XYZ file of C-alpha atoms in Angstrom:
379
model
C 0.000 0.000 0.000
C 2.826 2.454 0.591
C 4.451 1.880 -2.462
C 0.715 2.739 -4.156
C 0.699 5.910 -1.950
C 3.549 7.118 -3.322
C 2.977 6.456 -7.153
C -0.241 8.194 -6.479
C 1.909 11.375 -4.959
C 4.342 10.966 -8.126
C 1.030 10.729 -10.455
C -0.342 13.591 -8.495
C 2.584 16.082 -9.199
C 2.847 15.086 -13.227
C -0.509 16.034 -13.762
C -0.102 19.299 -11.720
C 3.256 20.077 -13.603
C 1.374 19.498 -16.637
C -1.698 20.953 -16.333
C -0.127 24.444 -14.413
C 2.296 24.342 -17.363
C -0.511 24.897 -19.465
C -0.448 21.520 -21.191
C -3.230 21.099 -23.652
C -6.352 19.828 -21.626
C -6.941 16.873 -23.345
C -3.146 15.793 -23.033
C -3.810 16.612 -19.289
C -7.044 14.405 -19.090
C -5.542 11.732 -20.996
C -2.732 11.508 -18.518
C -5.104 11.694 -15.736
C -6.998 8.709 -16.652
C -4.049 6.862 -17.696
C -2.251 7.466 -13.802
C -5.751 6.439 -12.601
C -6.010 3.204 -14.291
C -2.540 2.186 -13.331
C -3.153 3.093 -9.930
C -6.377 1.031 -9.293
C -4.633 -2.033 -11.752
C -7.524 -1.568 -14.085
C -8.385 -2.711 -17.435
C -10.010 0.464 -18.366
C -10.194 3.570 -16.901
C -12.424 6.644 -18.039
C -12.810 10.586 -17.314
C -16.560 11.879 -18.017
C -17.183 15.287 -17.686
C -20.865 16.020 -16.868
C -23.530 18.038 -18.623
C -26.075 20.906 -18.022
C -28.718 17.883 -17.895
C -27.346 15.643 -15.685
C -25.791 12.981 -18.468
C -21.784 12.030 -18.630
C -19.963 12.144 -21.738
C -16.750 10.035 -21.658
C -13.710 12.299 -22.737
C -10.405 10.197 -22.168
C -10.162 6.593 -21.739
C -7.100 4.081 -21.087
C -7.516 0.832 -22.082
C -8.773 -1.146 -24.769
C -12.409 -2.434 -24.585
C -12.557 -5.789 -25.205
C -14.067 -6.547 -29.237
C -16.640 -5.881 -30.591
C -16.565 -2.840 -28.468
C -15.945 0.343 -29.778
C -13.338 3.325 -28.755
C -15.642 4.651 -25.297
C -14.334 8.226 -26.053
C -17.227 10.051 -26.937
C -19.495 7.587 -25.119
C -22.783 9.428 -23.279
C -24.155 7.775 -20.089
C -27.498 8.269 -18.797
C -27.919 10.789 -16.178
C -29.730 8.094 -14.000
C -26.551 6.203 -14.183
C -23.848 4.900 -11.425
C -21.467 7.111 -12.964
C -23.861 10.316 -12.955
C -24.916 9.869 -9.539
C -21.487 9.732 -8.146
C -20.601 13.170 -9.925
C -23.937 14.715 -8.879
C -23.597 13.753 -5.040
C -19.745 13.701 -4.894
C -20.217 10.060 -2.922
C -18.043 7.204 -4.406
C -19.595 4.340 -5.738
C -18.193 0.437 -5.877
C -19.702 -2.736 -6.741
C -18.299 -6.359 -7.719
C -19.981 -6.530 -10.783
C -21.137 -3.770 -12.987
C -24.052 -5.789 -14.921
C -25.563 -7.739 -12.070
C -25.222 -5.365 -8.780
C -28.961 -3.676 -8.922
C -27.327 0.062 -8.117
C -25.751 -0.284 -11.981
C -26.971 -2.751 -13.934
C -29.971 -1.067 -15.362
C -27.840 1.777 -17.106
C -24.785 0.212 -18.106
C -24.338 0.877 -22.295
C -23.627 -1.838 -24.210
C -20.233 -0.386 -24.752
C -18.972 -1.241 -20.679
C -21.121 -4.788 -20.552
C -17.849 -7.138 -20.830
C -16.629 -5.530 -17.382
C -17.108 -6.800 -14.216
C -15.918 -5.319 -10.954
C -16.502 -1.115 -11.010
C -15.440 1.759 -9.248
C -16.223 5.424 -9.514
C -15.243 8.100 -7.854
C -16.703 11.950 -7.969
C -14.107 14.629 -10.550
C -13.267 17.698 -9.210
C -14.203 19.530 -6.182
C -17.392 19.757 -3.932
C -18.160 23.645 -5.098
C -17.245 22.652 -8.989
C -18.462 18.761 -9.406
C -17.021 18.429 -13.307
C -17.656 14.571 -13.533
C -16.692 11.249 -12.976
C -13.165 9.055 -12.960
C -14.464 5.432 -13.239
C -12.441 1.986 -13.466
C -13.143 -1.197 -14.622
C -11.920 -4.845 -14.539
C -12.640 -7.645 -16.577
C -15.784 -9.825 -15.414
C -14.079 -12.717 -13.326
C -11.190 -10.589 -11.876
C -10.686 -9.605 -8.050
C -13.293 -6.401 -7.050
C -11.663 -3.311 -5.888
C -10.643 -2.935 -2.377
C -11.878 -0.558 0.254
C -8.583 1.418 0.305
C -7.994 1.518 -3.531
C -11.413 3.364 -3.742
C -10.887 5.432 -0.927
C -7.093 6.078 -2.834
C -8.305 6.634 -5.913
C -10.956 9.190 -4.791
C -8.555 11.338 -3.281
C -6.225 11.323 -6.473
C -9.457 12.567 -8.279
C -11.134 15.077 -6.393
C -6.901 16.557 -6.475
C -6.599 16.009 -10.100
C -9.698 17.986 -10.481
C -8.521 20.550 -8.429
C -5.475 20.724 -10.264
C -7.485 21.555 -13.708
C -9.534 23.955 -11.996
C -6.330 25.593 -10.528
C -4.633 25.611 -14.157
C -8.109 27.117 -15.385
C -8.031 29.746 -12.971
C -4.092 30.246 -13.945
C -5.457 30.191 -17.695
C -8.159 33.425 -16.867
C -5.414 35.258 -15.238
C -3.406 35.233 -17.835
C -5.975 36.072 -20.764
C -6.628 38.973 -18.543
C -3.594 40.493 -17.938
C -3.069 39.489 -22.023
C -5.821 41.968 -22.461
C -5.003 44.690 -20.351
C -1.879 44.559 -22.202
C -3.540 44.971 -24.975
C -5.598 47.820 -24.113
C -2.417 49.554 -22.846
C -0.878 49.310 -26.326
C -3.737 50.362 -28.167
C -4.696 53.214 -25.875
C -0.623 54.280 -26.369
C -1.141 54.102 -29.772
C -4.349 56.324 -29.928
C -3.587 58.599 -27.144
C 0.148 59.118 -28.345
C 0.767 58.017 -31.883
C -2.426 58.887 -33.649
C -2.287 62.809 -32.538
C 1.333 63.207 -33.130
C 0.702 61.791 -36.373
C -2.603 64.119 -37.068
C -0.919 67.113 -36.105
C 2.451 66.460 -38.141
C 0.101 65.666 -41.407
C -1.843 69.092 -40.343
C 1.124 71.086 -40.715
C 2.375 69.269 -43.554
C -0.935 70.122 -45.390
C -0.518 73.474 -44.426
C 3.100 74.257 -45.614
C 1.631 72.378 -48.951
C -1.037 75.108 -49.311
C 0.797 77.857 -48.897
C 4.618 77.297 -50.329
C 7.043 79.882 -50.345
C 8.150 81.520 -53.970
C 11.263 79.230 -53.934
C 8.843 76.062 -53.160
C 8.366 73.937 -56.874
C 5.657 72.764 -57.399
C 6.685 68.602 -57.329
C 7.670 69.793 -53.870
C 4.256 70.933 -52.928
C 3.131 67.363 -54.757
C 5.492 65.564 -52.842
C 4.107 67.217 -49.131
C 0.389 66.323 -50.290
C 1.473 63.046 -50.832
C 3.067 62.664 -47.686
C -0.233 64.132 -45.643
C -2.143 60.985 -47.737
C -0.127 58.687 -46.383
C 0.010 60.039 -43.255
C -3.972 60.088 -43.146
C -3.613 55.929 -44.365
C -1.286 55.363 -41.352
C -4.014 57.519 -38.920
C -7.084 54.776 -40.823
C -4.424 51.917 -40.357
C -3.584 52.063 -36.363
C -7.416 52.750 -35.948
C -8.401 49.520 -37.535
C -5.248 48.141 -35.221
C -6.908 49.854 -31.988
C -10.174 48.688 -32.574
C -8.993 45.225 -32.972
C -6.784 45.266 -30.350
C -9.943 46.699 -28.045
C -12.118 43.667 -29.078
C -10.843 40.889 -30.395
C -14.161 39.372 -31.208
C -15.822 41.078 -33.624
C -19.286 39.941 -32.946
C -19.389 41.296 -29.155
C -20.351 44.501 -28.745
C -18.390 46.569 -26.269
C -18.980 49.961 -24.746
C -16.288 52.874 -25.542
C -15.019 54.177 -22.010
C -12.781 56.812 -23.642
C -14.974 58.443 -26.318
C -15.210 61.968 -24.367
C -11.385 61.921 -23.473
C -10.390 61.287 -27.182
C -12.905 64.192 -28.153
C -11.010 66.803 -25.866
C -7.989 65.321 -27.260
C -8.821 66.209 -31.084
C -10.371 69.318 -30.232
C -6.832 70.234 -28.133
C -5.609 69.452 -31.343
C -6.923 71.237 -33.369
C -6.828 74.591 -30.982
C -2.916 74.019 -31.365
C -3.275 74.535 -35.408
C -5.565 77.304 -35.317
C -3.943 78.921 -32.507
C -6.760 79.189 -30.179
C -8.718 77.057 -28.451
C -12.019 76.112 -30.088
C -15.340 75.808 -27.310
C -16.008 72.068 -26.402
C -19.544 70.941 -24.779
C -19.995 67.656 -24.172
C -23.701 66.079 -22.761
C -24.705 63.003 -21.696
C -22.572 59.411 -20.524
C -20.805 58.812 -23.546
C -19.032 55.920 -21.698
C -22.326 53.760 -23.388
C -21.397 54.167 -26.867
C -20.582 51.186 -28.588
C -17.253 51.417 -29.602
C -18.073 50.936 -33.439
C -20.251 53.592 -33.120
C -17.371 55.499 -30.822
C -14.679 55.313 -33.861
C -17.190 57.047 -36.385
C -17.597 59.783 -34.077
C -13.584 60.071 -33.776
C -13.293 60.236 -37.586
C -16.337 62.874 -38.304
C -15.094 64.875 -35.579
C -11.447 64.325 -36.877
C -12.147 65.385 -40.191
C -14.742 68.569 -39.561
C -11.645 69.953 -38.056
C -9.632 68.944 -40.010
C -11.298 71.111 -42.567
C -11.603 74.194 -40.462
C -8.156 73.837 -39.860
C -6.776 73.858 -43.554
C -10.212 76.251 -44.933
C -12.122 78.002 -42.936
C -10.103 81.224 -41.412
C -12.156 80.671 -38.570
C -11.995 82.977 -35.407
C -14.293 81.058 -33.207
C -14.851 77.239 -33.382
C -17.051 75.099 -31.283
C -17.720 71.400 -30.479
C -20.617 69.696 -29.302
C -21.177 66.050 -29.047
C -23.954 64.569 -26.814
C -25.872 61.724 -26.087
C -29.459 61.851 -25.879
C -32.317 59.263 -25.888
C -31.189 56.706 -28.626
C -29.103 59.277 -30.201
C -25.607 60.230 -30.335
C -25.264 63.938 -32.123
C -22.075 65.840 -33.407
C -21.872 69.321 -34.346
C -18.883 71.763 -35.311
C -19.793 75.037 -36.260
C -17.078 77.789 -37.086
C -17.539 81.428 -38.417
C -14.866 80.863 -41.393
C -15.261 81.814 -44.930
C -17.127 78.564 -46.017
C -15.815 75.788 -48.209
C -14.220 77.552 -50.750
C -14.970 76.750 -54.710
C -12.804 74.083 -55.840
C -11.339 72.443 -52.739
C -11.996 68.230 -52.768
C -15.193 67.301 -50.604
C -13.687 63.861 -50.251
C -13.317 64.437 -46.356
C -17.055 65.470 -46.251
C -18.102 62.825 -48.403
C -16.731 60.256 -45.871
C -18.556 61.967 -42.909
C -21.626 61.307 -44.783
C -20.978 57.888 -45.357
C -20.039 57.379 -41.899
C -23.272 58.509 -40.924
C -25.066 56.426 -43.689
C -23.455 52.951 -42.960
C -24.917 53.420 -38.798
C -28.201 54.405 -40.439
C -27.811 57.891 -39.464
C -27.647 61.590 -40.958
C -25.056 64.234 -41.403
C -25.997 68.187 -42.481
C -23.306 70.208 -44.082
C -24.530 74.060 -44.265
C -21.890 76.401 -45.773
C -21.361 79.903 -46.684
C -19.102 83.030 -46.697
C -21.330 85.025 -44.372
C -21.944 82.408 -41.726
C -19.419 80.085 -41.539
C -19.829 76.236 -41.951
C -21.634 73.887 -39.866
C -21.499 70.064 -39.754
C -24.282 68.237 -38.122
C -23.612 64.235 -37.331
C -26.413 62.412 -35.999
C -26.847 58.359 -35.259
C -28.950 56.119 -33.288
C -27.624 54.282 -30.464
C -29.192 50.680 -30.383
């Protein structure tokens, strides 16, 4: 009995090692069942992990079933069975023979019918019951002892603390994974994205206004530089939205839509060379964050164009939340959009708007100014 005691110690710390080591689970379970067998001198040993109704589903075995018998991997057992009642009450179960002791006969599959002696024990731990670890013996061979059980119920309520432990271990880490994650992507909003703006800003600007001694492939050559700039801007945007939610199909709220606002409208004030007026109303914190980066890029770009057009003196900003509505409005007292100047920018607002199923207004003149509305439901 010692010498079983401390195999199942040795068997004990593999698994731990390899499940902690983040071993893939079904490597881990195999092993598990394997140490289990070997421990109890069983023919066949199986691991069933139990279901939201009550039935087992056998997901490792050791040993070969004796023919015609197929693989048991895969194998579902009745939720009325020996093996489902031990993992519902957490009380060990062991008979001499599986197909004639009343407590098991009735649900035995077909599959198990060439065994004889039985023992299960309850998988995992009394607040997280995950299954079953059964053994069997060939029909005719010596029934399983008092100790062995009591042994081999101990090695599985610890192995299936051990996966619990490495699943805990596993959560941690995909956490901290996304927090790093976040950090990056909120680095390379907060940081890179506004150095980048403002550089292609004054870029554009110098390209608008060269000096005599400027040629004109020069001037070509800034404006193609403020393009790409303005691709790298779209590019780390797509990155930072992916990096903020890896799964596309979950809908996420944006927690720093109102900080990035101040940020472009800061921005911008450092281009014109005052500070426009910024109002902001309502929680913008429940945004989606689809719906967040829209706003970024309308509010991005209407500055953007009072910044290289208008010869504003006053700008202001609102953006505000209300009802099922998220609304965005720059007004400025410029000159208007002057005759001949590319509407692309505009265009895109628009179809910013359009893809959410919203609406964007775009008044203009040389009296009043310009004014960009942006307007989009919030579902």
């Amino acid at each position: 009995m010692e010498s079983t005691v401390a195999r199942a110690l040795a068997a004990s710390t593999e698994i731990a090692t390899a499940a902690l080591s983040g071993d893939d689970p079904e490597h881990v379970l195999a092993l598990i069942v394997r140490r289990a067998a070997e421990l109890a001198e069983a023919d066949l040993g199986l691991v069933m992990a139990r279901g939201p109704d009550g039935t087992l589903t056998v997901e490792a075995a050791h040993g070969t079933p004796p023919p015609p018998a197929d693989d048991p991997v895969g194998l579902v057992l009745s939720a009325r069975s020996s093996a489902a009642r031990v993992a519902r009450s957490g009380v060990p179960v062991v008979v001499d023979d599986v197909t004639s002791d009343p407590r098991t006969a009735p649900f035995v599959p077909k599959e198990l019918r060439h065994y004889g002696p039985f023992a299960a024990a309850p998988f995992g731990t009394r607040e997280r019951r995950l299954g079953a670890l059964t053994v069997y013996r060939k029909r005719g061979a010596a029934p399983f002892d008092p100790a062995m059980v009591e042994m081999l119920t101990a090695f599985a309520a610890q192995a299936g603390l051990v996966l619990l432990l490495a699943e805990g271990a596993t959560a941690r880490e995909r956490v901290a994974v996304y927090q790093e994650r976040e950090r990056i992507a909120r680095d390379l909003h907060d940081v890179i994205v506004q150095r980048l703006y403002a550089a292609g800003m004054r870029l554009d600007l110098l390209a608008r206004k060269p000096s005599r001694r400027m040629a004109k492939q020069d001037a070509a050559r800034l404006t193609d530089a403020v393009d790409q700039i303005d691709a790298t801007i779209e590019d780390i945007r797509v990155t930072v939205r992916a990096m903020r939610n890896p799964d596309p199909t979950e809908v996420t709220e944006s927690g720093d839509l109102a900080e990035s606002v101040r940020t472009e409208v800061a921005t911008a004030g450092e281009l014109l060379g005052f500070a426009p007026s910024l109002m902001i109303s309502g929680d913008l914190d429940h945004v989606p964050v689809a719906l967040a980066d829209h706003a970024r890029a309308a509010l991005r770009e209407a500055l953007s164009n009072v910044v290289r057009h208008a010869g504003a003196r006053t700008v202001s900003v609102h953006i505000g939340l209300s009802g099922t509505s998220l609304r965005l409005r720059v007004t400025d007292d410029g000159c208007g959009i002057p005759q001949g100047v590319s509407k692309r920018g505009l265009r895109n607002i628009a179809d910013r708007a359009e893809e959410v199923g919203g609406r964007c207004e775009i008044t203009s003149n040389a009296v009043e100014g310009t004014t960009v509305t942006w307007q989009v439901p919030v579902t």
